[in-house]
mmCIF file of C-alpha atoms in Angstrom:
data_model
loop_
_atom_site.group_PDB
_atom_site.id
_atom_site.type_symbol
_atom_site.label_atom_id
_atom_site.label_comp_id
_atom_site.label_asym_id
_atom_site.label_seq_id
_atom_site.Cartn_x
_atom_site.Cartn_y
_atom_site.Cartn_z
ATOM 1 C CA UNK K 1 -12.145 29.342 -17.461
ATOM 2 C CA UNK K 2 -8.191 27.671 -17.297
ATOM 3 C CA UNK K 3 -7.870 30.271 -13.801
ATOM 4 C CA UNK K 4 -10.956 28.240 -12.084
ATOM 5 C CA UNK K 5 -9.194 25.605 -8.787
ATOM 6 C CA UNK K 6 -11.296 23.534 -9.829
ATOM 7 C CA UNK K 7 -9.719 21.118 -12.343
ATOM 8 C CA UNK K 8 -12.917 18.171 -12.570
ATOM 9 C CA UNK K 9 -14.813 21.890 -12.605
ATOM 10 C CA UNK K 10 -12.454 22.541 -16.317
ATOM 11 C CA UNK K 11 -12.825 19.290 -17.802
ATOM 12 C CA UNK K 12 -16.409 18.759 -17.241
ATOM 13 C CA UNK K 13 -16.754 21.788 -19.730
ATOM 14 C CA UNK K 14 -14.244 21.135 -21.993
ATOM 15 C CA UNK K 15 -16.079 17.790 -22.782
ATOM 16 C CA UNK K 16 -18.810 19.895 -24.381
ATOM 17 C CA UNK K 17 -16.166 20.518 -27.318
ATOM 18 C CA UNK K 18 -14.294 18.310 -30.066
ATOM 19 C CA UNK K 19 -11.181 17.160 -28.871
ATOM 20 C CA UNK K 20 -9.218 19.780 -31.383
ATOM 21 C CA UNK K 21 -11.066 23.058 -30.791
ATOM 22 C CA UNK K 22 -9.646 22.153 -26.801
ATOM 23 C CA UNK K 23 -6.574 21.405 -27.589
ATOM 24 C CA UNK K 24 -5.617 24.222 -29.749
ATOM 25 C CA UNK K 25 -6.393 26.555 -26.822
ATOM 26 C CA UNK K 26 -3.986 23.961 -24.277
ATOM 27 C CA UNK K 27 -0.829 24.391 -26.482
ATOM 28 C CA UNK K 28 -1.684 28.493 -26.206
ATOM 29 C CA UNK K 29 -2.512 28.056 -22.479
ATOM 30 C CA UNK K 30 0.685 26.588 -21.293
ATOM 31 C CA UNK K 31 2.776 29.629 -22.535
ATOM 32 C CA UNK K 32 -0.157 31.932 -20.803
ATOM 33 C CA UNK K 33 1.832 33.439 -17.701
ATOM 34 C CA UNK K 34 -0.262 33.074 -15.169
ATOM 35 C CA UNK K 35 0.209 29.629 -12.858
ATOM 36 C CA UNK K 36 -2.465 28.462 -11.999
ATOM 37 C CA UNK K 37 -3.994 28.588 -15.635
ATOM 38 C CA UNK K 38 -0.752 26.820 -17.191
ATOM 39 C CA UNK K 39 -1.058 23.394 -14.623
ATOM 40 C CA UNK K 40 -4.541 23.339 -15.713
ATOM 41 C CA UNK K 41 -4.407 22.798 -18.751
ATOM 42 C CA UNK K 42 -1.180 20.569 -18.701
ATOM 43 C CA UNK K 43 -3.787 18.680 -15.915
ATOM 44 C CA UNK K 44 -6.819 18.710 -19.278
ATOM 45 C CA UNK K 45 -4.252 16.981 -20.926
ATOM 46 C CA UNK K 46 -3.752 14.000 -19.184
ATOM 47 C CA UNK K 47 -7.272 13.532 -18.804
ATOM 48 C CA UNK K 48 -8.313 14.201 -22.929
ATOM 49 C CA UNK K 49 -4.674 12.580 -24.675
ATOM 50 C CA UNK K 50 -6.324 9.117 -23.051
ATOM 51 C CA UNK K 51 -9.691 9.708 -23.633
ATOM 52 C CA UNK K 52 -8.863 10.423 -27.207
ATOM 53 C CA UNK K 53 -5.998 7.489 -27.247
ATOM 54 C CA UNK K 54 -9.097 4.931 -26.675
ATOM 55 C CA UNK K 55 -10.546 5.810 -29.819
ATOM 56 C CA UNK K 56 -7.885 7.093 -32.304
ATOM 57 C CA UNK K 57 -4.468 6.646 -31.045
ATOM 58 C CA UNK K 58 -2.276 7.969 -34.270
ATOM 59 C CA UNK K 59 -4.176 11.443 -32.875
ATOM 60 C CA UNK K 60 -3.374 10.867 -29.427
ATOM 61 C CA UNK K 61 0.074 10.375 -30.728
ATOM 62 C CA UNK K 62 -0.083 13.615 -32.929
ATOM 63 C CA UNK K 63 -0.285 15.515 -29.782
ATOM 64 C CA UNK K 64 1.904 13.940 -28.560
ATOM 65 C CA UNK K 65 4.944 14.198 -31.365
ATOM 66 C CA UNK K 66 4.128 18.018 -31.451
ATOM 67 C CA UNK K 67 5.311 17.970 -27.238
ATOM 68 C CA UNK K 68 8.539 16.389 -28.554
ATOM 69 C CA UNK K 69 8.700 18.674 -32.079
ATOM 70 C CA UNK K 70 8.201 21.322 -29.833
ATOM 71 C CA UNK K 71 11.782 21.296 -27.067
ATOM 72 C CA UNK K 72 13.221 19.687 -30.784
ATOM 73 C CA UNK K 73 15.847 23.110 -31.584
ATOM 74 C CA UNK K 74 14.844 23.210 -34.988
ATOM 75 C CA UNK K 75 11.363 23.614 -33.645
ATOM 76 C CA UNK K 76 12.079 27.517 -33.576
ATOM 77 C CA UNK K 77 10.171 27.221 -29.986
ATOM 78 C CA UNK K 78 11.458 26.128 -26.752
ATOM 79 C CA UNK K 79 8.576 24.038 -25.234
ATOM 80 C CA UNK K 80 7.180 25.577 -22.802
ATOM 81 C CA UNK K 81 5.104 23.206 -20.829
ATOM 82 C CA UNK K 82 5.840 20.458 -23.110
ATOM 83 C CA UNK K 83 7.198 17.901 -20.848
ATOM 84 C CA UNK K 84 4.864 18.520 -17.950
ATOM 85 C CA UNK K 85 1.944 17.669 -20.397
ATOM 86 C CA UNK K 86 4.384 14.082 -22.015
ATOM 87 C CA UNK K 87 4.495 12.678 -18.054
ATOM 88 C CA UNK K 88 0.816 14.029 -17.225
ATOM 89 C CA UNK K 89 -0.157 12.396 -19.882
ATOM 90 C CA UNK K 90 1.410 8.524 -20.136
ATOM 91 C CA UNK K 91 0.870 8.280 -16.484
ATOM 92 C CA UNK K 92 -2.939 8.314 -17.451
ATOM 93 C CA UNK K 93 -2.114 6.102 -21.020
ATOM 94 C CA UNK K 94 -0.394 3.127 -20.690
ATOM 95 C CA UNK K 95 -0.079 2.638 -24.383
ATOM 96 C CA UNK K 96 1.465 6.152 -24.491
ATOM 97 C CA UNK K 97 3.693 5.807 -21.406
ATOM 98 C CA UNK K 98 5.347 2.708 -23.382
ATOM 99 C CA UNK K 99 5.190 4.030 -26.331
ATOM 100 C CA UNK K 100 7.047 7.624 -25.344
ATOM 101 C CA UNK K 101 8.035 7.196 -21.703
ATOM 102 C CA UNK K 102 11.582 6.538 -22.845
ATOM 103 C CA UNK K 103 12.288 9.782 -24.911
ATOM 104 C CA UNK K 104 10.971 11.741 -22.142
ATOM 105 C CA UNK K 105 14.160 9.886 -19.887
ATOM 106 C CA UNK K 106 16.362 10.313 -22.555
ATOM 107 C CA UNK K 107 16.877 14.414 -22.021
ATOM 108 C CA UNK K 108 18.041 13.879 -19.273
ATOM 109 C CA UNK K 109 20.774 12.512 -21.874
ATOM 110 C CA UNK K 110 23.642 13.702 -23.739
ATOM 111 C CA UNK K 111 25.297 11.854 -26.018
ATOM 112 C CA UNK K 112 27.038 8.983 -24.978
ATOM 113 C CA UNK K 113 30.219 7.608 -26.787
ATOM 114 C CA UNK K 114 29.093 4.446 -27.899
ATOM 115 C CA UNK K 115 26.123 3.567 -30.604
ATOM 116 C CA UNK K 116 22.683 4.144 -29.921
ATOM 117 C CA UNK K 117 23.702 6.500 -27.177
ATOM 118 C CA UNK K 118 21.754 9.491 -28.189
ATOM 119 C CA UNK K 119 20.155 11.981 -25.552
ATOM 120 C CA UNK K 120 18.301 15.043 -25.743
ATOM 121 C CA UNK K 121 19.897 17.045 -23.022
ATOM 122 C CA UNK K 122 17.218 19.341 -21.914
ATOM 123 C CA UNK K 123 20.267 22.446 -21.175
ATOM 124 C CA UNK K 124 17.573 25.097 -19.960
ATOM 125 C CA UNK K 125 16.917 25.491 -16.258
ATOM 126 C CA UNK K 126 13.109 26.152 -17.200
ATOM 127 C CA UNK K 127 12.583 22.971 -19.201
ATOM 128 C CA UNK K 128 14.783 21.159 -16.615
ATOM 129 C CA UNK K 129 12.714 21.824 -14.320
ATOM 130 C CA UNK K 130 9.448 21.107 -16.663
ATOM 131 C CA UNK K 131 11.482 17.177 -17.047
ATOM 132 C CA UNK K 132 11.899 16.476 -12.853
ATOM 133 C CA UNK K 133 7.868 17.602 -12.488
ATOM 134 C CA UNK K 134 7.552 14.986 -14.617
ATOM 135 C CA UNK K 135 9.622 12.015 -13.809
ATOM 136 C CA UNK K 136 8.346 13.328 -9.962
ATOM 137 C CA UNK K 137 4.687 12.396 -11.069
ATOM 138 C CA UNK K 138 4.893 9.821 -13.051
ATOM 139 C CA UNK K 139 6.956 8.265 -10.304
ATOM 140 C CA UNK K 140 3.585 8.543 -7.678
ATOM 141 C CA UNK K 141 1.222 7.158 -10.526
ATOM 142 C CA UNK K 142 3.530 4.010 -11.921
ATOM 143 C CA UNK K 143 6.590 4.256 -9.390
ATOM 144 C CA UNK K 144 8.348 -0.166 -10.027
ATOM 145 C CA UNK K 145 8.221 0.383 -13.221
ATOM 146 C CA UNK K 146 10.013 4.088 -13.364
ATOM 147 C CA UNK K 147 12.220 2.412 -10.868
ATOM 148 C CA UNK K 148 13.267 -1.057 -13.621
ATOM 149 C CA UNK K 149 14.669 2.071 -15.782
ATOM 150 C CA UNK K 150 17.002 2.961 -13.974
ATOM 151 C CA UNK K 151 17.475 6.536 -13.889
ATOM 152 C CA UNK K 152 18.758 7.271 -9.584
ATOM 153 C CA UNK K 153 21.647 8.873 -11.364
ATOM 154 C CA UNK K 154 20.232 10.667 -14.343
ATOM 155 C CA UNK K 155 17.921 12.094 -11.858
ATOM 156 C CA UNK K 156 20.397 13.327 -8.829
ATOM 157 C CA UNK K 157 22.927 15.122 -10.751
ATOM 158 C CA UNK K 158 20.689 17.050 -10.859
ATOM 159 C CA UNK K 159 20.905 17.802 -6.994
ATOM 160 C CA UNK K 160 24.182 19.495 -7.875
ATOM 161 C CA UNK K 161 21.835 22.239 -10.403
ATOM 162 C CA UNK K 162 23.034 25.689 -9.416
ATOM 163 C CA UNK K 163 18.740 26.050 -9.923
ATOM 164 C CA UNK K 164 16.691 25.495 -6.162
ATOM 165 C CA UNK K 165 13.668 24.478 -8.362
ATOM 166 C CA UNK K 166 15.930 21.621 -10.256
ATOM 167 C CA UNK K 167 17.563 20.630 -7.405
ATOM 168 C CA UNK K 168 13.927 20.753 -5.169
ATOM 169 C CA UNK K 169 12.437 18.175 -7.615
ATOM 170 C CA UNK K 170 15.441 15.974 -8.119
ATOM 171 C CA UNK K 171 14.768 15.545 -4.712
ATOM 172 C CA UNK K 172 11.574 15.400 -4.560
ATOM 173 C CA UNK K 173 11.395 12.677 -7.618
ATOM 174 C CA UNK K 174 14.203 10.842 -5.831
ATOM 175 C CA UNK K 175 12.735 10.038 -2.298
ATOM 176 C CA UNK K 176 9.521 8.568 -4.301
ATOM 177 C CA UNK K 177 11.880 5.573 -6.194
ATOM 178 C CA UNK K 178 13.159 6.153 -2.748
ATOM 179 C CA UNK K 179 17.021 5.743 -4.101
ATOM 180 C CA UNK K 180 18.712 5.163 -0.908
ATOM 181 C CA UNK K 181 21.987 5.540 -2.633
ATOM 182 C CA UNK K 182 21.136 9.470 -2.657
ATOM 183 C CA UNK K 183 20.581 9.533 1.245
ATOM 184 C CA UNK K 184 24.065 11.010 1.886
ATOM 185 C CA UNK K 185 23.682 12.945 -1.853
ATOM 186 C CA UNK K 186 20.017 14.501 -0.465
ATOM 187 C CA UNK K 187 21.203 14.762 3.411
ATOM 188 C CA UNK K 188 23.013 18.473 3.126
ATOM 189 C CA UNK K 189 19.934 20.043 2.085
ATOM 190 C CA UNK K 190 18.006 19.292 5.128
ATOM 191 C CA UNK K 191 19.435 21.991 6.678
ATOM 192 C CA UNK K 192 18.970 24.757 3.829
ATOM 193 C CA UNK K 193 15.259 26.821 3.977
ATOM 194 C CA UNK K 194 15.125 27.917 0.122
ATOM 195 C CA UNK K 195 11.722 28.116 -0.357
ATOM 196 C CA UNK K 196 10.281 26.565 -4.021
ATOM 197 C CA UNK K 197 7.377 25.264 -5.457
ATOM 198 C CA UNK K 198 6.180 22.745 -6.183
ATOM 199 C CA UNK K 199 3.025 21.583 -8.169
ATOM 200 C CA UNK K 200 1.194 18.250 -6.452
ATOM 201 C CA UNK K 201 -2.158 16.961 -5.148
ATOM 202 C CA UNK K 202 -3.291 18.750 -7.389
ATOM 203 C CA UNK K 203 -2.575 22.865 -5.573
ATOM 204 C CA UNK K 204 1.068 24.879 -6.459
ATOM 205 C CA UNK K 205 2.553 24.338 -3.235
ATOM 206 C CA UNK K 206 5.374 26.561 -1.399
ATOM 207 C CA UNK K 207 7.475 24.591 0.737
ATOM 208 C CA UNK K 208 11.405 24.634 2.157
ATOM 209 C CA UNK K 209 14.483 22.658 0.246
ATOM 210 C CA UNK K 210 14.970 20.757 4.033
ATOM 211 C CA UNK K 211 11.530 20.606 3.361
ATOM 212 C CA UNK K 212 12.050 18.038 0.497
ATOM 213 C CA UNK K 213 15.082 16.394 1.839
ATOM 214 C CA UNK K 214 13.284 15.852 4.816
ATOM 215 C CA UNK K 215 10.262 14.221 3.207
ATOM 216 C CA UNK K 216 12.415 12.418 1.023
ATOM 217 C CA UNK K 217 15.227 10.094 3.514
ATOM 218 C CA UNK K 218 12.121 8.792 5.294
ATOM 219 C CA UNK K 219 10.510 7.734 2.102
ATOM 220 C CA UNK K 220 14.077 6.098 2.561
ATOM 221 C CA UNK K 221 13.781 4.964 4.640
#
């Protein structure tokens, strides 16, 4: 079912089943080798968990904490799909966004020298991809709120990544933030023809870094 192209068709089908059965299946799907299956699972989390939160907020919080735990070194897992799913849920649920957005942002931060500056920096580029996609997705849905988080420099730090997808997602997010202070750092990517894949507007798109840079700079102008 999760291989289907239309996420609305998937969501309508899943409404026939109890949430706990659906959610367990979706967690498994986050590790599926097929990109379409993984992204459809992320989108479905963004439909089901906010709906669950309307009536059973504590059960929705359990799901959010399960995502967070999967990103913890002590969990024994890797957390594939967790940042993306956290973000997609928060795009559609204000209550959970207010409670958990700071945690998603913390995955871009390293520990500081002062008290209460505890970061949860994700070192694996594959997880950084998911994190930056999540930040970009939230910027798509709630740009003003994300601007208030003062995350521009956190995101801009990924422009120097050796992983092209990470740097490309950073460019995308900075464009959505209309972060003019980063324009000079993005400009060198204009001539970059390296291609990456980004899931946006319900499709997995092949785009060149140069295109993303041009798109971001236009948004900043």
